[in-house]
């Protein structure tokens, strides 16, 4: 039985060594060395093209090497193939770290202080206690909930929004489009940790910004497709938003003339909030293969009808 890997070759070599050591019964192959295509039951990849599936007649599971699956064209994945996204502690820890950094950066006025430093201005801004800064997270999945747990330790009042209802200790939970305005109306800092689906594409738009308290901050660590970039620039220009941290963009990298590069109220990072770690990622992949072999449910199997 073969597991075929088609993604970042450096991680692939590390995973091959780990599988050779811990799962010698699995024939781990690095693309393009497929071996016998009929033996390939598992494919671990980022964004395979349709011709890859066509060459693998007995493929059962497609494992995304990342948390997201929006990079896949699900309509091209054969219907018999189960799609599984990555859930692993290294990826979660990375996202928690980044979301805390970005939240504290906006909470503690770091965009203003970077600006002031560049202008040799020594000027303080009154501290606002964490207990008065309401933080809201869109997306109450693996990552959103982990971020909320850590943010709770700072004392921020917390709320969250998801598709289906949730009950989370210490978090005011809202669900569905009907409850979106009530949720947004109380988010001084809004963090987007949604998957990109037809439902969520463009959700960070003018209507959303209009519903936030004046001068709110925004952190997008979901996907660039969540954000309507021109609406963001308008909201920053007229002060509806005060500061933004973006880790993901529609075009990565953005074109050389893109206004985000120089915007004083935008902090940009190159899609680095979180990454699948070699060691913990391989362990999660192997655990899922063992679950599948034992006929047990796998962690992170997606609902293709919902796109996440
Ligand atoms: P997840 O466990 O699948 O959680 C997704 C959450 O979004 C769930 O709470 C879900 O609601 C909610 N949701 C989905 N569609 C919705 C809708 N139409 N309206 C309201 N809520 C909706 O995903 P995850 O592991 O937390 O990851 C979330 C995303 O983070 C990934 O898809 C990826 O895009 C992004 N990500 C970014 C980076 C980075 O480096 N920037 C790294 C990793 C992941 P229910 O709970 O009701 O299902
Ligand atoms: C990264 O963005 C991921 O989806 O893992």
Tab-separated table of C-alpha atoms and ligand atoms in Angstrom:
chain	number	residue	atom	x	y	z
A	1	UNK	CA	0.000	0.000	0.000
A	2	UNK	CA	1.450	3.347	-1.092
A	3	UNK	CA	1.224	6.853	0.341
A	4	UNK	CA	2.171	9.331	-2.362
A	5	UNK	CA	3.415	12.770	-1.290
A	6	UNK	CA	3.258	15.744	-3.658
A	7	UNK	CA	4.162	19.017	-1.991
A	8	UNK	CA	7.150	20.833	-0.493
A	9	UNK	CA	10.095	18.436	-1.129
A	10	UNK	CA	11.949	19.375	2.054
A	11	UNK	CA	9.025	18.335	4.233
A	12	UNK	CA	8.544	15.309	1.973
A	13	UNK	CA	12.059	14.028	2.695
A	14	UNK	CA	11.539	14.499	6.433
A	15	UNK	CA	8.208	12.632	6.268
A	16	UNK	CA	9.704	9.807	4.230
A	17	UNK	CA	12.365	9.272	6.900
A	18	UNK	CA	9.742	9.355	9.674
A	19	UNK	CA	7.497	6.880	7.858
A	20	UNK	CA	10.439	4.565	7.120
A	21	UNK	CA	11.162	4.528	10.828
A	22	UNK	CA	7.647	4.394	12.287
A	23	UNK	CA	5.538	2.787	9.558
A	24	UNK	CA	7.740	0.552	7.370
A	25	UNK	CA	4.604	-1.241	6.114
A	26	UNK	CA	3.620	1.944	4.240
A	27	UNK	CA	5.442	2.568	0.959
A	28	UNK	CA	6.019	6.347	1.206
A	29	UNK	CA	6.766	7.806	-2.217
A	30	UNK	CA	7.771	11.297	-3.256
A	31	UNK	CA	6.233	12.628	-6.438
A	32	UNK	CA	7.054	12.006	-9.306
A	33	UNK	CA	8.316	8.521	-8.236
A	34	UNK	CA	4.856	6.990	-8.062
A	35	UNK	CA	5.833	3.327	-8.404
A	36	UNK	CA	2.787	1.189	-9.178
A	37	UNK	CA	-0.058	3.725	-9.549
A	38	UNK	CA	-2.620	1.029	-8.679
A	39	UNK	CA	-1.024	0.639	-5.228
A	40	UNK	CA	-1.560	4.281	-4.267
A	41	UNK	CA	-4.378	4.480	-1.704
A	42	UNK	CA	-3.348	7.743	-0.037
A	43	UNK	CA	-2.231	11.062	-1.508
A	44	UNK	CA	-0.805	13.848	0.692
A	45	UNK	CA	-0.672	17.066	-1.312
A	46	UNK	CA	-1.371	20.807	-1.352
A	47	UNK	CA	-3.050	21.439	-4.701
A	48	UNK	CA	-2.827	18.487	-7.087
A	49	UNK	CA	-4.021	18.964	-10.643
A	50	UNK	CA	-6.827	16.720	-11.999
A	51	UNK	CA	-4.378	14.639	-14.073
A	52	UNK	CA	-2.843	13.387	-10.814
A	53	UNK	CA	-6.142	11.789	-9.716
A	54	UNK	CA	-6.663	10.383	-13.207
A	55	UNK	CA	-3.419	8.413	-12.880
A	56	UNK	CA	-4.335	6.884	-9.502
A	57	UNK	CA	-7.225	4.448	-10.053
A	58	UNK	CA	-7.410	3.185	-6.441
A	59	UNK	CA	-6.993	6.474	-4.582
A	60	UNK	CA	-9.139	6.505	-1.415
A	61	UNK	CA	-7.982	9.491	0.626
A	62	UNK	CA	-6.626	12.911	-0.295
A	63	UNK	CA	-4.857	14.480	2.691
A	64	UNK	CA	-4.347	18.235	2.466
A	65	UNK	CA	-0.938	19.060	3.906
A	66	UNK	CA	-2.455	22.272	5.301
A	67	UNK	CA	-5.451	23.173	7.454
A	68	UNK	CA	-7.301	24.702	4.503
A	69	UNK	CA	-8.789	22.885	1.527
A	70	UNK	CA	-9.817	25.941	-0.527
A	71	UNK	CA	-6.686	25.497	-2.692
A	72	UNK	CA	-8.234	22.258	-4.011
A	73	UNK	CA	-10.767	22.271	-6.779
A	74	UNK	CA	-13.125	19.867	-5.015
A	75	UNK	CA	-15.217	19.458	-8.155
A	76	UNK	CA	-12.192	17.771	-9.777
A	77	UNK	CA	-11.532	15.335	-6.934
A	78	UNK	CA	-13.215	12.012	-7.746
A	79	UNK	CA	-16.403	11.637	-5.652
A	80	UNK	CA	-15.182	8.338	-4.173
A	81	UNK	CA	-12.148	10.076	-2.620
A	82	UNK	CA	-12.431	11.333	0.972
A	83	UNK	CA	-10.748	14.702	1.541
A	84	UNK	CA	-9.047	15.253	4.892
A	85	UNK	CA	-7.520	18.506	6.105
A	86	UNK	CA	-4.567	18.811	8.453
A	87	UNK	CA	-5.188	19.053	12.165
A	88	UNK	CA	-1.988	18.881	14.162
A	89	UNK	CA	-0.745	20.576	17.327
A	90	UNK	CA	2.189	22.394	15.672
A	91	UNK	CA	-0.145	24.134	13.225
A	92	UNK	CA	-2.502	25.087	16.036
A	93	UNK	CA	0.287	26.396	18.274
A	94	UNK	CA	1.622	28.541	15.422
A	95	UNK	CA	-1.773	30.112	14.851
A	96	UNK	CA	-2.299	30.781	18.560
A	97	UNK	CA	1.106	32.464	18.730
A	98	UNK	CA	0.389	34.670	15.705
A	99	UNK	CA	-3.148	35.609	16.756
A	100	UNK	CA	-1.933	36.607	20.214
A	101	UNK	CA	0.892	38.650	18.678
A	102	UNK	CA	-1.474	40.427	16.278
A	103	UNK	CA	-4.130	41.038	18.920
A	104	UNK	CA	-1.612	42.512	21.337
A	105	UNK	CA	-0.003	44.560	18.556
A	106	UNK	CA	-3.330	46.270	17.805
A	107	UNK	CA	-4.429	46.409	21.447
A	108	UNK	CA	-1.137	48.101	22.424
A	109	UNK	CA	-1.149	50.579	19.460
A	110	UNK	CA	1.986	49.181	17.814
A	111	UNK	CA	1.100	50.648	14.393
A	112	UNK	CA	1.049	54.115	15.991
A	113	UNK	CA	4.345	53.518	17.762
A	114	UNK	CA	6.081	52.246	14.618
A	115	UNK	CA	4.910	55.401	12.892
A	116	UNK	CA	6.021	57.611	15.762
A	117	UNK	CA	9.447	55.987	15.874
A	118	UNK	CA	9.991	56.590	12.137
A	119	UNK	CA	9.193	60.276	12.757
A	120	UNK	CA	11.337	60.459	15.930
A	121	UNK	CA	8.213	61.259	17.967
A	122	UNK	CA	8.110	60.203	21.634
A	123	UNK	CA	4.416	60.200	22.320
A	124	UNK	CA	2.383	57.876	24.504
A	125	UNK	CA	-1.186	56.726	24.028
A	126	UNK	CA	-3.370	56.049	27.053
A	127	UNK	CA	-3.497	52.357	27.920
A	128	UNK	CA	-6.800	50.620	27.529
A	129	UNK	CA	-7.282	47.664	29.901
A	130	UNK	CA	-7.748	44.316	28.169
A	131	UNK	CA	-11.008	43.932	30.074
A	132	UNK	CA	-12.473	46.807	28.028
A	133	UNK	CA	-11.277	45.587	24.591
A	134	UNK	CA	-13.820	43.187	23.119
A	135	UNK	CA	-12.288	40.592	20.820
A	136	UNK	CA	-14.369	38.553	18.384
A	137	UNK	CA	-13.310	35.507	16.399
A	138	UNK	CA	-15.053	34.485	13.180
A	139	UNK	CA	-14.727	30.720	12.937
A	140	UNK	CA	-15.005	28.536	16.023
A	141	UNK	CA	-13.171	25.521	14.663
A	142	UNK	CA	-9.926	23.925	15.766
A	143	UNK	CA	-7.917	27.128	15.339
A	144	UNK	CA	-10.541	29.685	16.402
A	145	UNK	CA	-11.232	27.877	19.657
A	146	UNK	CA	-7.529	27.433	20.445
A	147	UNK	CA	-6.969	31.165	19.855
A	148	UNK	CA	-9.890	32.071	22.120
A	149	UNK	CA	-8.584	29.838	24.918
A	150	UNK	CA	-5.265	31.661	24.903
A	151	UNK	CA	-6.754	35.151	24.529
A	152	UNK	CA	-8.889	34.460	27.600
A	153	UNK	CA	-5.736	34.490	29.739
A	154	UNK	CA	-5.285	38.220	28.980
A	155	UNK	CA	-8.770	39.109	30.198
A	156	UNK	CA	-10.282	40.297	26.891
A	157	UNK	CA	-14.082	39.929	26.764
A	158	UNK	CA	-14.536	37.281	24.068
A	159	UNK	CA	-17.145	36.388	21.514
A	160	UNK	CA	-17.214	34.072	18.543
A	161	UNK	CA	-19.233	33.420	15.418
A	162	UNK	CA	-19.718	30.192	13.488
A	163	UNK	CA	-22.105	28.485	11.050
A	164	UNK	CA	-23.707	26.204	13.641
A	165	UNK	CA	-24.327	27.055	17.321
A	166	UNK	CA	-21.559	26.444	19.880
A	167	UNK	CA	-21.339	26.680	23.652
A	168	UNK	CA	-17.858	27.668	24.828
A	169	UNK	CA	-17.012	28.557	28.386
A	170	UNK	CA	-16.203	32.269	28.701
A	171	UNK	CA	-17.133	33.088	25.094
A	172	UNK	CA	-20.390	34.687	23.908
A	173	UNK	CA	-21.255	32.561	20.902
A	174	UNK	CA	-23.247	33.638	17.838
A	175	UNK	CA	-24.185	31.565	14.823
A	176	UNK	CA	-25.399	32.086	11.291
A	177	UNK	CA	-25.969	35.172	9.164
A	178	UNK	CA	-28.919	36.301	11.309
A	179	UNK	CA	-26.707	36.749	14.348
A	180	UNK	CA	-23.761	38.273	12.483
A	181	UNK	CA	-24.791	41.937	13.089
A	182	UNK	CA	-25.142	41.384	16.875
A	183	UNK	CA	-21.759	39.688	16.935
A	184	UNK	CA	-19.977	42.352	14.878
A	185	UNK	CA	-21.499	45.234	16.837
A	186	UNK	CA	-19.413	44.252	19.863
A	187	UNK	CA	-16.041	43.450	18.309
A	188	UNK	CA	-13.409	46.115	18.966
A	189	UNK	CA	-10.952	43.653	17.445
A	190	UNK	CA	-12.131	41.181	14.840
A	191	UNK	CA	-10.111	38.083	13.946
A	192	UNK	CA	-11.050	36.094	10.844
A	193	UNK	CA	-10.315	32.386	11.158
A	194	UNK	CA	-12.909	31.110	8.723
A	195	UNK	CA	-12.300	28.640	5.920
A	196	UNK	CA	-12.716	30.104	2.445
A	197	UNK	CA	-15.937	28.747	0.938
A	198	UNK	CA	-18.570	30.181	-1.399
A	199	UNK	CA	-20.422	31.282	1.777
A	200	UNK	CA	-17.504	33.130	3.344
A	201	UNK	CA	-15.793	34.628	0.274
A	202	UNK	CA	-15.780	38.423	0.546
A	203	UNK	CA	-17.199	38.423	4.088
A	204	UNK	CA	-14.731	41.095	5.215
A	205	UNK	CA	-16.455	43.821	3.240
A	206	UNK	CA	-18.066	47.236	3.656
A	207	UNK	CA	-21.270	45.861	5.221
A	208	UNK	CA	-19.197	44.006	7.826
A	209	UNK	CA	-16.968	47.000	8.568
A	210	UNK	CA	-20.039	49.249	8.920
A	211	UNK	CA	-21.385	46.963	11.652
A	212	UNK	CA	-18.188	47.049	13.744
A	213	UNK	CA	-17.736	49.677	16.475
A	214	UNK	CA	-16.053	52.820	15.061
A	215	UNK	CA	-12.273	52.505	14.961
A	216	UNK	CA	-12.198	48.715	15.300
A	217	UNK	CA	-9.124	46.640	14.448
A	218	UNK	CA	-9.044	43.711	12.036
A	219	UNK	CA	-6.824	40.638	11.805
A	220	UNK	CA	-7.188	38.335	8.805
A	221	UNK	CA	-5.499	34.970	9.174
A	222	UNK	CA	-8.125	33.058	7.183
A	223	UNK	CA	-7.644	33.543	3.458
A	224	UNK	CA	-7.154	36.543	1.182
A	225	UNK	CA	-10.458	35.741	-0.538
A	226	UNK	CA	-12.325	36.705	2.636
A	227	UNK	CA	-11.308	40.339	2.206
A	228	UNK	CA	-12.654	42.933	-0.228
A	229	UNK	CA	-9.478	44.975	-0.442
A	230	UNK	CA	-10.982	48.201	-1.801
A	231	UNK	CA	-13.573	48.197	1.018
A	232	UNK	CA	-10.773	47.833	3.539
A	233	UNK	CA	-8.909	50.833	2.139
A	234	UNK	CA	-12.103	52.920	2.282
A	235	UNK	CA	-12.768	51.869	5.886
A	236	UNK	CA	-9.215	52.773	6.902
A	237	UNK	CA	-9.395	56.107	5.086
A	238	UNK	CA	-12.515	57.245	6.898
A	239	UNK	CA	-11.511	55.819	10.301
A	240	UNK	CA	-14.140	53.098	10.527
A	241	UNK	CA	-11.171	50.774	10.980
A	242	UNK	CA	-8.080	51.918	12.902
A	243	UNK	CA	-5.538	49.203	12.178
A	244	UNK	CA	-5.237	45.935	10.343
A	245	UNK	CA	-2.960	42.910	10.449
A	246	UNK	CA	-3.068	40.774	7.309
A	247	UNK	CA	-1.300	37.462	6.897
A	248	UNK	CA	-3.172	36.403	3.767
A	249	UNK	CA	-3.970	38.213	0.526
A	250	UNK	CA	-5.833	37.580	-2.705
A	251	UNK	CA	-2.559	37.636	-4.547
A	252	UNK	CA	0.444	36.320	-2.633
A	253	UNK	CA	2.724	38.177	-3.040
A	254	UNK	CA	0.733	41.280	-3.969
A	255	UNK	CA	1.845	43.185	-7.089
A	256	UNK	CA	4.689	45.688	-6.619
A	257	UNK	CA	2.332	48.674	-6.812
A	258	UNK	CA	-0.230	47.294	-4.361
A	259	UNK	CA	-1.266	49.978	-1.838
A	260	UNK	CA	-1.032	47.584	1.116
A	261	UNK	CA	2.783	47.525	0.915
A	262	UNK	CA	3.062	51.095	2.189
A	263	UNK	CA	-0.154	51.632	4.138
A	264	UNK	CA	0.630	53.009	7.607
A	265	UNK	CA	-2.390	51.314	9.180
A	266	UNK	CA	-1.692	47.861	7.720
A	267	UNK	CA	0.823	45.357	9.022
A	268	UNK	CA	1.475	42.714	6.388
A	269	UNK	CA	3.086	39.281	6.806
A	270	UNK	CA	3.658	36.741	3.982
A	271	UNK	CA	1.237	33.930	4.933
A	272	UNK	CA	3.327	32.751	7.842
A	273	UNK	CA	0.837	32.744	10.713
A	274	UNK	CA	1.055	29.008	10.935
A	275	UNK	CA	2.534	26.079	9.027
A	276	UNK	CA	2.261	22.321	9.258
A	277	UNK	CA	5.254	21.136	11.250
A	278	UNK	CA	7.266	18.177	9.944
A	279	UNK	CA	7.295	16.098	13.125
A	280	UNK	CA	3.786	16.690	14.478
A	281	UNK	CA	2.292	16.843	10.961
A	282	UNK	CA	3.709	13.423	10.051
A	283	UNK	CA	2.390	11.985	13.315
A	284	UNK	CA	-1.093	13.347	12.569
A	285	UNK	CA	-1.005	11.939	9.030
A	286	UNK	CA	0.104	8.519	10.234
A	287	UNK	CA	-2.527	8.520	12.975
A	288	UNK	CA	-5.217	9.190	10.371
A	289	UNK	CA	-3.951	6.409	8.093
A	290	UNK	CA	-4.037	3.987	11.027
A	291	UNK	CA	-7.569	5.144	11.839
A	292	UNK	CA	-8.613	4.581	8.248
A	293	UNK	CA	-7.033	1.129	8.199
A	294	UNK	CA	-8.901	0.283	11.411
A	295	UNK	CA	-12.190	1.554	9.995
A	296	UNK	CA	-12.328	4.464	12.471
A	297	UNK	CA	-13.258	8.072	11.629
A	298	UNK	CA	-10.313	10.268	10.646
A	299	UNK	CA	-9.559	13.676	12.211
A	300	UNK	CA	-10.367	16.512	9.793
A	301	UNK	CA	-12.404	14.692	7.148
A	302	UNK	CA	-14.246	17.539	5.427
A	303	UNK	CA	-17.827	17.872	4.273
A	304	UNK	CA	-17.463	18.399	0.554
A	305	UNK	CA	-20.960	19.896	0.290
A	306	UNK	CA	-19.913	22.695	2.675
A	307	UNK	CA	-16.385	23.108	1.292
A	308	UNK	CA	-14.657	22.744	4.681
B	1	LIG	P1	-12.309	24.379	11.049
B	1	LIG	O1	-11.943	23.594	12.266
B	1	LIG	O2	-12.922	23.674	9.913
B	1	LIG	O3	-13.279	25.547	11.544
B	1	LIG	C1	-13.973	26.361	10.673
B	1	LIG	C2	-14.911	27.256	11.462
B	1	LIG	O4	-15.515	28.196	10.565
B	1	LIG	C3	-16.060	26.467	12.113
B	1	LIG	O5	-16.354	26.992	13.373
B	1	LIG	C4	-17.222	26.720	11.151
B	1	LIG	O6	-18.504	26.671	11.754
B	1	LIG	C5	-16.907	28.141	10.715
B	1	LIG	N1	-17.602	28.428	9.447
B	1	LIG	C6	-17.479	27.792	8.256
B	1	LIG	N2	-18.321	28.311	7.349
B	1	LIG	C7	-18.998	29.294	7.994
B	1	LIG	C8	-20.023	30.182	7.607
B	1	LIG	N3	-20.539	30.166	6.356
B	1	LIG	N4	-20.483	31.062	8.516
B	1	LIG	C9	-19.997	31.069	9.773
B	1	LIG	N5	-19.034	30.247	10.213
B	1	LIG	C10	-18.538	29.368	9.326
B	1	LIG	O7	-11.037	25.142	10.492
B	1	LIG	P2	-9.680	25.548	11.259
B	1	LIG	O8	-8.768	24.395	11.366
B	1	LIG	O9	-10.022	26.273	12.488
B	1	LIG	O10	-9.026	26.535	10.170
B	1	LIG	C11	-9.700	27.694	9.732
B	1	LIG	C12	-8.969	28.326	8.555
B	1	LIG	O11	-7.774	28.953	8.975
B	1	LIG	C13	-8.478	27.384	7.459
B	1	LIG	O12	-9.539	26.960	6.610
B	1	LIG	C14	-7.482	28.241	6.732
B	1	LIG	O13	-8.121	28.996	5.719
B	1	LIG	C15	-6.990	29.199	7.815
B	1	LIG	N6	-5.565	28.960	8.123
B	1	LIG	C16	-4.680	29.956	7.869
B	1	LIG	C17	-3.341	29.768	8.164
B	1	LIG	C18	-2.349	30.865	7.957
B	1	LIG	O14	-1.135	30.623	8.076
B	1	LIG	N7	-2.760	32.076	7.707
B	1	LIG	C19	-2.888	28.562	8.709
B	1	LIG	C20	-3.842	27.554	8.937
B	1	LIG	C21	-5.174	27.771	8.641
B	1	LIG	P3	-19.053	25.333	12.448
B	1	LIG	O15	-18.281	25.210	13.733
B	1	LIG	O16	-20.473	25.628	12.671
B	1	LIG	O17	-18.767	24.215	11.480
B	2	LIG	C1	-2.133	27.345	5.754
B	2	LIG	O1	-2.559	28.376	5.360
B	2	LIG	C2	-2.914	26.167	5.968
B	2	LIG	O2	-4.073	26.105	5.493
B	2	LIG	O3	-2.416	25.234	6.629
